[in-house]
Short mmCIF file of C-alpha atoms in Angstrom, two decimals:
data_model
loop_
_atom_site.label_atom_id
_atom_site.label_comp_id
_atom_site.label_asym_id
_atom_site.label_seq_id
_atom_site.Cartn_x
_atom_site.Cartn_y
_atom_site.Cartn_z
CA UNK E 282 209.81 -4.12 169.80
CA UNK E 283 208.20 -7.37 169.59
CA UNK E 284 209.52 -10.45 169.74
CA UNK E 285 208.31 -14.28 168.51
CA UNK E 286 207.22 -15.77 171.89
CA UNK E 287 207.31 -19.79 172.47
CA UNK E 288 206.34 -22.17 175.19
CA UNK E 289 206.39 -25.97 174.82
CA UNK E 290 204.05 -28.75 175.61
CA UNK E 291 206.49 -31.90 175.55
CA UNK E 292 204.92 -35.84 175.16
CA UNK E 293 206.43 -39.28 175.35
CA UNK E 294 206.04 -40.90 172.19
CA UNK E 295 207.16 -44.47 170.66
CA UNK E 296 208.54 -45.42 168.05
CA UNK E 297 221.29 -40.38 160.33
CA UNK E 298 221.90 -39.63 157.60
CA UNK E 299 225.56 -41.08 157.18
CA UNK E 300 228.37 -39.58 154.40
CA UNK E 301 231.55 -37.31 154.01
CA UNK E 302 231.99 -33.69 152.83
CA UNK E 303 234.80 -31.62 152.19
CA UNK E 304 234.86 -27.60 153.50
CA UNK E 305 237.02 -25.15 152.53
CA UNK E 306 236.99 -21.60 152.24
CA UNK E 307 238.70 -20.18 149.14
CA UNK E 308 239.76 -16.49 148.15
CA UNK E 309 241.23 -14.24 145.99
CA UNK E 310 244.80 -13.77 145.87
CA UNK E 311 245.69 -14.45 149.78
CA UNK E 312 242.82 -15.22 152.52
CA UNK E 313 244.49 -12.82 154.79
CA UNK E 314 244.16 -10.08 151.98
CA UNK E 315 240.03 -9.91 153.07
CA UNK E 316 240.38 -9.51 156.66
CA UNK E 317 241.22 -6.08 158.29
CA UNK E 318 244.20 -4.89 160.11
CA UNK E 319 243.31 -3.87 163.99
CA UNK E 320 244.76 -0.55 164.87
CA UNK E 321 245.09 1.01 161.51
CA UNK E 322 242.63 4.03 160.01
CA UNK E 323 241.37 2.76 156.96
CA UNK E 324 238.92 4.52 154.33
CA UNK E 325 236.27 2.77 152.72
CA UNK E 326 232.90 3.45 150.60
CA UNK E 327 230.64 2.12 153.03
CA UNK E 328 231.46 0.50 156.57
CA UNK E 329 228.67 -2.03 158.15
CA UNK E 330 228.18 -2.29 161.37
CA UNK E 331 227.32 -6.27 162.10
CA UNK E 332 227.98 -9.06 160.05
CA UNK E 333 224.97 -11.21 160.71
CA UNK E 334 222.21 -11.96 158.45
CA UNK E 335 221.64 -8.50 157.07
CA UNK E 336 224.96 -7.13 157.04
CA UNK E 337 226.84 -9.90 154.93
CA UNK E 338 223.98 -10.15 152.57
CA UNK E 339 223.91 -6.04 152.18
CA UNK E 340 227.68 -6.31 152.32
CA UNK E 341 228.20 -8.84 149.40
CA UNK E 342 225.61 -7.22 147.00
CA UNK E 343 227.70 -3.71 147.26
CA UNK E 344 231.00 -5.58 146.80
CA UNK E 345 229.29 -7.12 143.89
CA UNK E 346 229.93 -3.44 142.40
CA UNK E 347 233.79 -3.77 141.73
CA UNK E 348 234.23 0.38 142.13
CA UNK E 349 232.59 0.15 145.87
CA UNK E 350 235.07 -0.48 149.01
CA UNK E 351 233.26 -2.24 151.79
CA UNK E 352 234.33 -3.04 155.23
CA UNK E 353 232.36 -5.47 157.78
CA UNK E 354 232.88 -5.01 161.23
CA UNK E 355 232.02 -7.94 163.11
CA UNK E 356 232.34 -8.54 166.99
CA UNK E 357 231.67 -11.79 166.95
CA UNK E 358 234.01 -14.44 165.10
CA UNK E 359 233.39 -17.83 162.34
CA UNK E 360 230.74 -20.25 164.07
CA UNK E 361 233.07 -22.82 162.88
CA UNK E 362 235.79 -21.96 165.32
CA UNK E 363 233.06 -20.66 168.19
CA UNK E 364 231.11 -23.69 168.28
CA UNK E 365 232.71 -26.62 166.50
CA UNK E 366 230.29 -27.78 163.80
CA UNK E 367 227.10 -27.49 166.30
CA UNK E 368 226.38 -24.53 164.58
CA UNK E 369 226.75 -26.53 161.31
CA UNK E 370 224.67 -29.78 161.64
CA UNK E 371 221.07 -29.82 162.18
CA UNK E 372 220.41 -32.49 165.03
CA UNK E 373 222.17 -29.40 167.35
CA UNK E 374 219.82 -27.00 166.50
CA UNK E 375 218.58 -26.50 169.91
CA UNK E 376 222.02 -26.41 171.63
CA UNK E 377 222.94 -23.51 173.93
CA UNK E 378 218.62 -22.08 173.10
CA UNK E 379 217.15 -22.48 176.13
CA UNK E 380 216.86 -20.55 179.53
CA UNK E 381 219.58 -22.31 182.10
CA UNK E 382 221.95 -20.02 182.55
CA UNK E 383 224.83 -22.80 183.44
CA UNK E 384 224.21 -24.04 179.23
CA UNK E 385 226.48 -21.21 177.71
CA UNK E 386 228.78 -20.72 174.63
CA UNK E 387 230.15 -16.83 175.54
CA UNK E 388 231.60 -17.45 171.91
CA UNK E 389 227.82 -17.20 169.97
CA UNK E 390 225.78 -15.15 172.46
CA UNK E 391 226.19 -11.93 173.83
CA UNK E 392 223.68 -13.09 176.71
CA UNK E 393 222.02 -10.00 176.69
CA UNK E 394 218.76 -10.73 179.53
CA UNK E 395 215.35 -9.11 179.37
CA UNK E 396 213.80 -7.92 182.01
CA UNK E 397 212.22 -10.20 184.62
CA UNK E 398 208.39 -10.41 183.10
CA UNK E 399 205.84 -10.08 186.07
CA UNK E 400 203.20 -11.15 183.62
CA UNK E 401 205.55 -12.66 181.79
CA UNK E 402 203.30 0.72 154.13
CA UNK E 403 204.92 1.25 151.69
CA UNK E 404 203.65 -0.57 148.18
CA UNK E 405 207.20 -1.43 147.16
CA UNK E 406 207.12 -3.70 149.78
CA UNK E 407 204.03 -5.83 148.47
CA UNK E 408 204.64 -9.59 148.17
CA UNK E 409 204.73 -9.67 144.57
CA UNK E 410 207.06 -6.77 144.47
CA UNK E 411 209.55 -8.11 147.03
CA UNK E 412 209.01 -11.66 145.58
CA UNK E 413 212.12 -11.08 143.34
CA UNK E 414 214.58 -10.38 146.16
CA UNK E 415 213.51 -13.42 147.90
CA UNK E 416 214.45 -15.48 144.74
CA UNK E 417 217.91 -13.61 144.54
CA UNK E 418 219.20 -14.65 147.34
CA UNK E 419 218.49 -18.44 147.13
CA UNK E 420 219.54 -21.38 144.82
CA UNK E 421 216.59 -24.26 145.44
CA UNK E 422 216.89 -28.03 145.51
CA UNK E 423 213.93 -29.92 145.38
CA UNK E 424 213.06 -33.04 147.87
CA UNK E 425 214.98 -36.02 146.70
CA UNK E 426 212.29 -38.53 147.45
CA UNK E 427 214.88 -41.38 147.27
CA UNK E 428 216.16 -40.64 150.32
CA UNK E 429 213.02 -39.58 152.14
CA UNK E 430 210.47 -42.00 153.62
CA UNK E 431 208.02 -42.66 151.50
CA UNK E 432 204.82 -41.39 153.40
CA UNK E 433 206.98 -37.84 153.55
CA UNK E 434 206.66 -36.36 150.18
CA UNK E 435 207.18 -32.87 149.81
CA UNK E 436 205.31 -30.74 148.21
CA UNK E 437 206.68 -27.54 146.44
CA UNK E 438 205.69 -24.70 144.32
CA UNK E 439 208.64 -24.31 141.45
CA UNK E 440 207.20 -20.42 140.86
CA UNK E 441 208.27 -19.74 144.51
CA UNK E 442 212.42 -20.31 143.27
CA UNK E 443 214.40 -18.78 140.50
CA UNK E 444 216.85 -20.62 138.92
CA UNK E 445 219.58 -17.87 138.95
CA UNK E 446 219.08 -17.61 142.98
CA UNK E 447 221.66 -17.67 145.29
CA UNK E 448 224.28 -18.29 147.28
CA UNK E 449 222.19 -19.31 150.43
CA UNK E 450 221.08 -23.03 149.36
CA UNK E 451 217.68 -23.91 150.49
CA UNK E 452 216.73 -27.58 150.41
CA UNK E 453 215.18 -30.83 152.03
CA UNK E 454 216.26 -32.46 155.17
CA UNK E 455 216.85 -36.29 153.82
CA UNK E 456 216.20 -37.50 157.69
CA UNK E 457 212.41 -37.03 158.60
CA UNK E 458 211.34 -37.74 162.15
CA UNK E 459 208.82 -40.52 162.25
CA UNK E 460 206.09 -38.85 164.31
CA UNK E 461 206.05 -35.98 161.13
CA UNK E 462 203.55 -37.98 158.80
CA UNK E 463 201.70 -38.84 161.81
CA UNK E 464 201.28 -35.21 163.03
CA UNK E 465 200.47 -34.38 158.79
CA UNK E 466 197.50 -36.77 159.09
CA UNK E 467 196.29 -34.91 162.97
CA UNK E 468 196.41 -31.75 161.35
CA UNK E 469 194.19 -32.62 158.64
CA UNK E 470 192.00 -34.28 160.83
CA UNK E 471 191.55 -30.75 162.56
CA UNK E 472 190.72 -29.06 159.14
CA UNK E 473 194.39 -27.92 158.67
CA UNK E 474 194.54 -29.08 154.91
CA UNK E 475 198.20 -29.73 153.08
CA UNK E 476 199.71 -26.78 151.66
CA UNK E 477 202.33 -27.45 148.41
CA UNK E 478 204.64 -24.51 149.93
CA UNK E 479 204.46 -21.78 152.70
CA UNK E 480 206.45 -19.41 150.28
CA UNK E 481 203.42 -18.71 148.27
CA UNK E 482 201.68 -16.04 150.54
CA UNK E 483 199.19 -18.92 151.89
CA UNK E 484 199.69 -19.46 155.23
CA UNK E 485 196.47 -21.23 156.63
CA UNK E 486 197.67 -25.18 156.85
CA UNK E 487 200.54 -27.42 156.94
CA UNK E 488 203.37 -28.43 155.16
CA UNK E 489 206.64 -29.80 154.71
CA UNK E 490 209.37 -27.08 155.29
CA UNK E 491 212.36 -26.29 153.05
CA UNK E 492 215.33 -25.07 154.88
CA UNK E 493 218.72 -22.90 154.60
CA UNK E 494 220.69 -26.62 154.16
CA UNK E 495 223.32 -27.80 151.92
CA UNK E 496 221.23 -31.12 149.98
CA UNK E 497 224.57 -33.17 149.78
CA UNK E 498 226.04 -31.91 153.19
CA UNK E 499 223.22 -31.54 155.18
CA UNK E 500 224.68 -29.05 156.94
CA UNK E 501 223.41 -25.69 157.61
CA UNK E 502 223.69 -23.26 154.87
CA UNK E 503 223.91 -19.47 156.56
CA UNK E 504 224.28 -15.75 155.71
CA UNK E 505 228.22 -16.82 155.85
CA UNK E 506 227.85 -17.98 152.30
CA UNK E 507 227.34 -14.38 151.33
CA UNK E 508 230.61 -13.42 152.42
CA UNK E 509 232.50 -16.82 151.10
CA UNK E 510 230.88 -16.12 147.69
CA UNK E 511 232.54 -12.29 148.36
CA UNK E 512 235.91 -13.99 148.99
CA UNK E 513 235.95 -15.99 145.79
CA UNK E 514 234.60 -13.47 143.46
CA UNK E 515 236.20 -9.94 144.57
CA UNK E 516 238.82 -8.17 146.31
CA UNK E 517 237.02 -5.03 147.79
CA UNK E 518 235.60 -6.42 150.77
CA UNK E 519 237.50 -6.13 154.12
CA UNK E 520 236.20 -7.90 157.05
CA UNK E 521 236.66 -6.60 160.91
CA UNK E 522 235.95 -10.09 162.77
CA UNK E 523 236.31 -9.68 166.38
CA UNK E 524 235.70 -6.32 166.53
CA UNK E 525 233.49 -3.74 168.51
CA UNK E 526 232.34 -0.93 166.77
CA UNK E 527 232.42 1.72 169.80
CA UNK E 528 230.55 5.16 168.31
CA UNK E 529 229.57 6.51 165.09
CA UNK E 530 231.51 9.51 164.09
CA UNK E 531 229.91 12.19 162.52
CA UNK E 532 230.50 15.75 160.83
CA UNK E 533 227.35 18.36 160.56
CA UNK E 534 224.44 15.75 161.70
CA UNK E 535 226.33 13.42 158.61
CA UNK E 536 227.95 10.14 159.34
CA UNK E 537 231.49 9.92 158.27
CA UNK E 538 232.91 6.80 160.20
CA UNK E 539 233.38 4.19 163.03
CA UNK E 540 235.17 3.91 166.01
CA UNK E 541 236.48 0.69 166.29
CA UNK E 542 238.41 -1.34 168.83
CA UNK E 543 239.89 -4.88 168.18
CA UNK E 544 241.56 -6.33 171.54
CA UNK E 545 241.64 -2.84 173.47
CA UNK E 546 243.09 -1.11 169.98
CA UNK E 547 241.08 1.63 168.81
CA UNK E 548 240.89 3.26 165.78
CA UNK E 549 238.31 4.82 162.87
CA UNK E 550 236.83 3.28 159.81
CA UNK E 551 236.31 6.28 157.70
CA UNK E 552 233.03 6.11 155.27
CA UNK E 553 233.11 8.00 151.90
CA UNK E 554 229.46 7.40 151.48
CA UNK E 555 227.57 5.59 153.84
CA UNK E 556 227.69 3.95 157.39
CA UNK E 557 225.08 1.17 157.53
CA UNK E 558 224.16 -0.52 160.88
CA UNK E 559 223.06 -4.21 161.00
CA UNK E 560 223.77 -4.34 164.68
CA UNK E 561 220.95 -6.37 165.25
CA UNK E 562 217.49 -5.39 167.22
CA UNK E 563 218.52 -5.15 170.81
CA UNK E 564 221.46 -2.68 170.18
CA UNK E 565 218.63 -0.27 169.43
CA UNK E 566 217.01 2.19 171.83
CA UNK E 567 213.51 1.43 171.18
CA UNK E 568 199.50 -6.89 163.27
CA UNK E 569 197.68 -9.02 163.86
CA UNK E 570 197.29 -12.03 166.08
CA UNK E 571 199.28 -15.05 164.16
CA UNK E 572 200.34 -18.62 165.92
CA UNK E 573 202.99 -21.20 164.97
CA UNK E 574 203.10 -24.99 165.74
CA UNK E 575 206.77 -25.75 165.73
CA UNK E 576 206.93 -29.60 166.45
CA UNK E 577 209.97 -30.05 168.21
CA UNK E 578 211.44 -33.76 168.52
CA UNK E 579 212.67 -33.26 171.55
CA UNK E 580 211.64 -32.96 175.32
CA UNK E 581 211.87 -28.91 176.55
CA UNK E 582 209.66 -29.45 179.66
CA UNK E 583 210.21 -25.67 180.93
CA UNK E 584 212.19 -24.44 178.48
CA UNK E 585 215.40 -24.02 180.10
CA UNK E 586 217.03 -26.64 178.20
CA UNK E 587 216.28 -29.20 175.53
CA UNK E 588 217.07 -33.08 175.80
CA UNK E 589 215.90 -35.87 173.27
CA UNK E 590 215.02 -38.09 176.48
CA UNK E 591 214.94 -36.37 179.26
CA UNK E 592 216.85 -39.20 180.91
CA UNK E 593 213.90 -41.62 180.88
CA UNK E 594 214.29 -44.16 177.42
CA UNK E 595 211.23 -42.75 175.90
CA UNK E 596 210.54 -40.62 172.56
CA UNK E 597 209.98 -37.23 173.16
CA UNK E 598 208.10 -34.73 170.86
CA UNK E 599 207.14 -30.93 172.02
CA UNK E 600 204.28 -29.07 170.86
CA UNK E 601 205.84 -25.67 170.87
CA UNK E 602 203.37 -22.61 170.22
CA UNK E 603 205.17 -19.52 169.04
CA UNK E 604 202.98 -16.25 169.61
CA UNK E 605 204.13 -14.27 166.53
CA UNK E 606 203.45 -10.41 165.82
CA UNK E 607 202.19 -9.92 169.70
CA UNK E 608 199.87 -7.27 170.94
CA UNK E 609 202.15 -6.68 173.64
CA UNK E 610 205.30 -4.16 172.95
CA UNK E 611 208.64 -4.07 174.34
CA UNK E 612 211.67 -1.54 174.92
CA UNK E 613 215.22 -1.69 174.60
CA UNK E 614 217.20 1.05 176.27
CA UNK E 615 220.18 2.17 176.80
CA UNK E 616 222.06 1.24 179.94
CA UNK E 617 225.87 2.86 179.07
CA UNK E 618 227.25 5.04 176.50
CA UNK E 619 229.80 2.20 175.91
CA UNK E 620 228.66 -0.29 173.13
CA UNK E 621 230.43 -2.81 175.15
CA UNK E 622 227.36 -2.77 177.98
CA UNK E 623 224.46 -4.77 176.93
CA UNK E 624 221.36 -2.63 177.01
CA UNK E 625 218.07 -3.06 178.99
CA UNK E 626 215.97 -5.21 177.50
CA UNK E 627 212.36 -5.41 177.90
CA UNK E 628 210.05 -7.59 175.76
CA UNK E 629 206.78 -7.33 177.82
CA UNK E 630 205.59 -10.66 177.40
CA UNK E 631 202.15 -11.09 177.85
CA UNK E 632 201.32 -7.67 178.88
CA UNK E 633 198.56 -7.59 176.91
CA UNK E 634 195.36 -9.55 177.95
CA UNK E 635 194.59 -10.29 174.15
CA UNK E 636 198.13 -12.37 174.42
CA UNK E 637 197.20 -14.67 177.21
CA UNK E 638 193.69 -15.51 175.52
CA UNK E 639 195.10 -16.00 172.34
CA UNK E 640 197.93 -18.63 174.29
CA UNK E 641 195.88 -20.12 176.18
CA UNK E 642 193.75 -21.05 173.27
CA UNK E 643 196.71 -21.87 171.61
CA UNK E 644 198.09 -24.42 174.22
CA UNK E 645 194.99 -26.07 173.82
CA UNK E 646 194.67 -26.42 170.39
CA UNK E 647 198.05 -27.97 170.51
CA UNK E 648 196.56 -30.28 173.11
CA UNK E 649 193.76 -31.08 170.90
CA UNK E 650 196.45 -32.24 167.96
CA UNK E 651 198.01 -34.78 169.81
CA UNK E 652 194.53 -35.92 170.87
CA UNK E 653 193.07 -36.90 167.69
CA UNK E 654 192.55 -39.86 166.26
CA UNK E 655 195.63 -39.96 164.02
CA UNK E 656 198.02 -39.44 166.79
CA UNK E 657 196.27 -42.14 169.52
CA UNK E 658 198.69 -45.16 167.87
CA UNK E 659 201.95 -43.04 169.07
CA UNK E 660 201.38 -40.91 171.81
CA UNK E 661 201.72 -42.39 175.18
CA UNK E 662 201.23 -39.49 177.51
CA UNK E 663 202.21 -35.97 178.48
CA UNK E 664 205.13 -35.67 179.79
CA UNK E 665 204.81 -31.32 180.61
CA UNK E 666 203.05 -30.25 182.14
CA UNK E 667 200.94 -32.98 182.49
CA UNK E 668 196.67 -33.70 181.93
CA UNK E 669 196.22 -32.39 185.24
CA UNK E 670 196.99 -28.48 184.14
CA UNK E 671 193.03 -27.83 182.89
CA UNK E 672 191.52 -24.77 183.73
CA UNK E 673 192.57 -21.01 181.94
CA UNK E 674 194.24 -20.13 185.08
CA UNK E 675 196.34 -23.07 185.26
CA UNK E 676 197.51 -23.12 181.59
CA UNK E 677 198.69 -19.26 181.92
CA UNK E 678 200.75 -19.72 184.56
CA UNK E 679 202.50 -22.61 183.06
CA UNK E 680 202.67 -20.62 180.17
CA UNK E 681 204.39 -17.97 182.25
CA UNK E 682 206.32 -20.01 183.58
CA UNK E 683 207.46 -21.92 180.55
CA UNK E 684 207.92 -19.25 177.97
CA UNK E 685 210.87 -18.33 175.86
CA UNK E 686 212.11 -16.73 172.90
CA UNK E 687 213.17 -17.98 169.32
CA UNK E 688 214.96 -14.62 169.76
CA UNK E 689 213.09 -13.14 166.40
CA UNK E 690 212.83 -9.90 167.90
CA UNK E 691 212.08 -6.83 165.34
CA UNK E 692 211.14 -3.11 165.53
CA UNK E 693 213.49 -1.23 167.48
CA UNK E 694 214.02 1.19 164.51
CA UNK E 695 210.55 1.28 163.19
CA UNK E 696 210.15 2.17 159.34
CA UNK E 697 207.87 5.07 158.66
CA UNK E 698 207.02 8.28 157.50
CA UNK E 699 208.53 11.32 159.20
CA UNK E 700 205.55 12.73 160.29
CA UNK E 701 205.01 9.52 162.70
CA UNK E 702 206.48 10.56 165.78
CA UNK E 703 207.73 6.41 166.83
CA UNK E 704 209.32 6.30 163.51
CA UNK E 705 213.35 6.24 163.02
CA UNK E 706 214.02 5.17 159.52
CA UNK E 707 211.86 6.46 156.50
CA UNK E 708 211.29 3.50 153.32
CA UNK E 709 215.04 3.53 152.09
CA UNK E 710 216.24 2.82 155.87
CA UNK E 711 217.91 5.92 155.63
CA UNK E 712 217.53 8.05 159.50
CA UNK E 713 215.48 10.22 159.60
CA UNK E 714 217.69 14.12 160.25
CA UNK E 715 221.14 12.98 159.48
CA UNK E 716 222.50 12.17 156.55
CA UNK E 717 224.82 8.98 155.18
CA UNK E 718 223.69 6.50 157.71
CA UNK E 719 220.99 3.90 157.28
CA UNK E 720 219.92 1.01 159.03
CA UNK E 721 219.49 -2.41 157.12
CA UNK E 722 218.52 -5.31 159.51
CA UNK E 723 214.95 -6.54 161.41
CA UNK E 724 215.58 -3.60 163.60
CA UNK E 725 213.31 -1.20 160.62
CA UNK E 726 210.62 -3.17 160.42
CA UNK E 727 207.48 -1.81 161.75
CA UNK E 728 205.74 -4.99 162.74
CA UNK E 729 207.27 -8.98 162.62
CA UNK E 730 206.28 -10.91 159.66
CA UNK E 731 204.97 -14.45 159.98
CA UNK E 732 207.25 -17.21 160.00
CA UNK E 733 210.91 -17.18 160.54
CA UNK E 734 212.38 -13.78 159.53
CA UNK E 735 215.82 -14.68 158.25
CA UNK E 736 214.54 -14.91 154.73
CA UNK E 737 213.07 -11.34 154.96
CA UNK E 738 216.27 -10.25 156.46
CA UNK E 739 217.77 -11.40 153.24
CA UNK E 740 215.05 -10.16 150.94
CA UNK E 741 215.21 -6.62 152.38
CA UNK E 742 218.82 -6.26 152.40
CA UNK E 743 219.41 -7.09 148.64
CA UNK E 744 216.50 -4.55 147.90
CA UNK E 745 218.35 -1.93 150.39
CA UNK E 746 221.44 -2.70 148.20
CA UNK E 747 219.84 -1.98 145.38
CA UNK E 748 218.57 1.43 146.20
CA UNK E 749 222.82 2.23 147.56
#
């Protein structure tokens, strides 16, 4: 298992978007048609186990196929009516993220806890081959430089999109935080050169990110468009919401069903040809070094919650370092037969020595960006943990101390060949001695890709559905 590890360096710095929208969600024939009833059997094609990322995206391109039934069973419930529209607009992005365990929405977490941390190929999946399921699943809007700042002009490759993508809308924030072009002209000062796009399989530089976002809304576009674009456009997709799927059923080492229970209710979810799990990564039993600068503009301090001022008046920014495709490894395990019991999770966080060099060199590069030339005009001090923190001891254990998770964990179902002996799932996600169940979300993959996953989530999955 690894996971994408981040701690923060946070410094005072000195220095909304404004309109109306309409939201509705639209079906055939009646909205209640689409949504499960608790308590009765029910047969379908294929039943998925998790509607996040992976399993609306997998579920929508099967119902796409008018002959397939598809059920969703989902645990969880609409962000909209779990968290108001934090979930929605962007400026909340950080709400309910860090480690305080009093800042809690029991509505979009399952607060499942690691472990206290002492120390705290397959060519179908090439870039150019996967390169078409990435354009599939998007529709692209370009930077409307009207309503950016003038000294924030985005670059973008137009080969990365297809013009046929969709429904997940990926655009350009019209709000850019000020200290942005200043941090553009640091990194170039520290040989970090302006990259037109990240999408292109060039990752060494900087540049101007596009985003899962709605250009006229501005609000967060998600994996729920999947399944509103499902609503509209068929009738053969049933959706679970609040419901725990309990145990897979299965008949001579073959998967025929799922348990479910709904409020206490249980009852079984019959599969005619597959049972697909996009549980997620910790609901499994159980490279290269690669660093992101995430410039937060906000103050994290020790990561156990995020505030734009920290109480004082000033600016904050935070030079967050995310440690991505680790040396170290983690477990998950099970603690409890009963899917209800979160397992034991155990990321290992800096276990491995190679880890703490490569942070510590990390922390102070960061350092070194907001000490350049191009960043002397704004920056006014650090705030966490402060100039005094110099030597490689002292900047691991702040690290240590500090560090938290963007929660991009992957590989608890590695993808492999049989004859690997840590491998669950062979190239189709298919598991490896039974038969009709397969496994569809970041869990399979063998090692986490750079950058934020949910667009590989996405990729994958419409390539999985392909190959059902």
């Amino acid at each position: 298992m690894q996971y994408f590890v981040l701690f923060f360096m946070s410094l005072v710095w000195d220095a909304a978007w404004a309109g109306s929208t309409m939201e509705s969600i639209s079906a055939q024939g009646l909205l209640g048609s689409h949504f499960g009833v608790p308590g009765v059997d029910a047969v379908y094609d294929y039943v998925i186990i998790g509607g996040g990322t992976a399993g609306l995206t997998v579920a929508r391109r099967l119902a796409a196929k008018v002959s397939n039934t598809v059920a969703v069973i989902e645990a969880g419930d609409f962000y909209e009516f779990a968290n108001g529209n934090r979930s929605e607009i962007p400026a909340f992005a950080t709400d309910f993220t860090g480690s305080n365990p009093s800042q809690k929405n029991p509505y979009l977490d399952w607060y499942q806890y690691t472990e206290p941390q002492p120390d705290v190929g397959d060519e179908s999946y090439s870039f150019n081959k996967l390169l078409p399921y990435f354009q599939r699943s998007a529709s692209f809007h370009p930077p409307d430089s009207t309503q950016r700042p003038h000294n924030a002009t985005a670059q973008y490759n137009s080969s990365d999109w297809s013009s046929t993508g969709g429904p997940l809308q990926v655009g350009y924030s019209s709000w850019v935080n000020p200290v942005s072009s200043w941090l553009g002209l640091a990194l170039e000062e520290l040989g970090l050169k302006e990259l037109p796009s990240l999408l292109s399989g060039k990752l060494l530089g900087w540049s101007w990110l596009s985003l899962t976002l709605d250009p006229v809304s501005q609000t967060r576009s998600s994996s729920e468009v999947f399944l509103r674009e499902a609503l509209r456009e068929s009738t053969n997709l049933m959706v679970y919401k609040s419901t725990l799927a309990k145990k897979i059923t299965f008949a001579d080492k073959s998967a025929t069903g799922v348990i479910a229970d709904s409020g206490g209710i249980t009852y079984k979810l019959s599969a005619r040809k597959e049972v697909i799990l996009c549980a997620g990564v910790e609901t499994f039993p159980d490279d290269w070094p690669h660093i992101e600068y995430l410039v937060l503009d906000a103050y994290f301090g020790a990561g156990s919650d995020s505030s734009i001022t920290a109480g004082s008046g000033d600016q904050y920014v935070a030079a967050s370092i995310g440690l991505v495709a680790t040396f170290s490894r983690g477990n998950v395990t099970i603690n409890s037969t009963d899917t209800a019991a979160n397992p034991v999770i155990n990321p290992n966080w800096l276990s491995d020595p190679r880890d703490q060099d490569v942070a510590i060199a990390a922390f102070r590069r960061g350092r070194r960006l907001f000490s350049t030339s191009a960043m002397k005009p704004i920056v006014k001090a650090e705030a966490f943990p402060g100039p005094n923190i110099t030597t490689d001891a002292q900047i691991l254990d702040t690290i240590k101390k500090s560090v938290n998770s963007v929660y991009n964990a992957a590989g608890t179902n590695k993808m492999g060949k049989q004859s690997d002996p840590k491998a669950v799932v062979d190239n189709k996600g298919r598991v490896f001695g039974v038969g009709n169940l397969r496994v569809v979300d970041a869990s399979v993959f063998p090692f986490l890709p750079p950058g934020q996953p949910s667009a590989t989530v996405c990729e994958c999955r419409s390539k999985d559905a392909r190959k059902l």
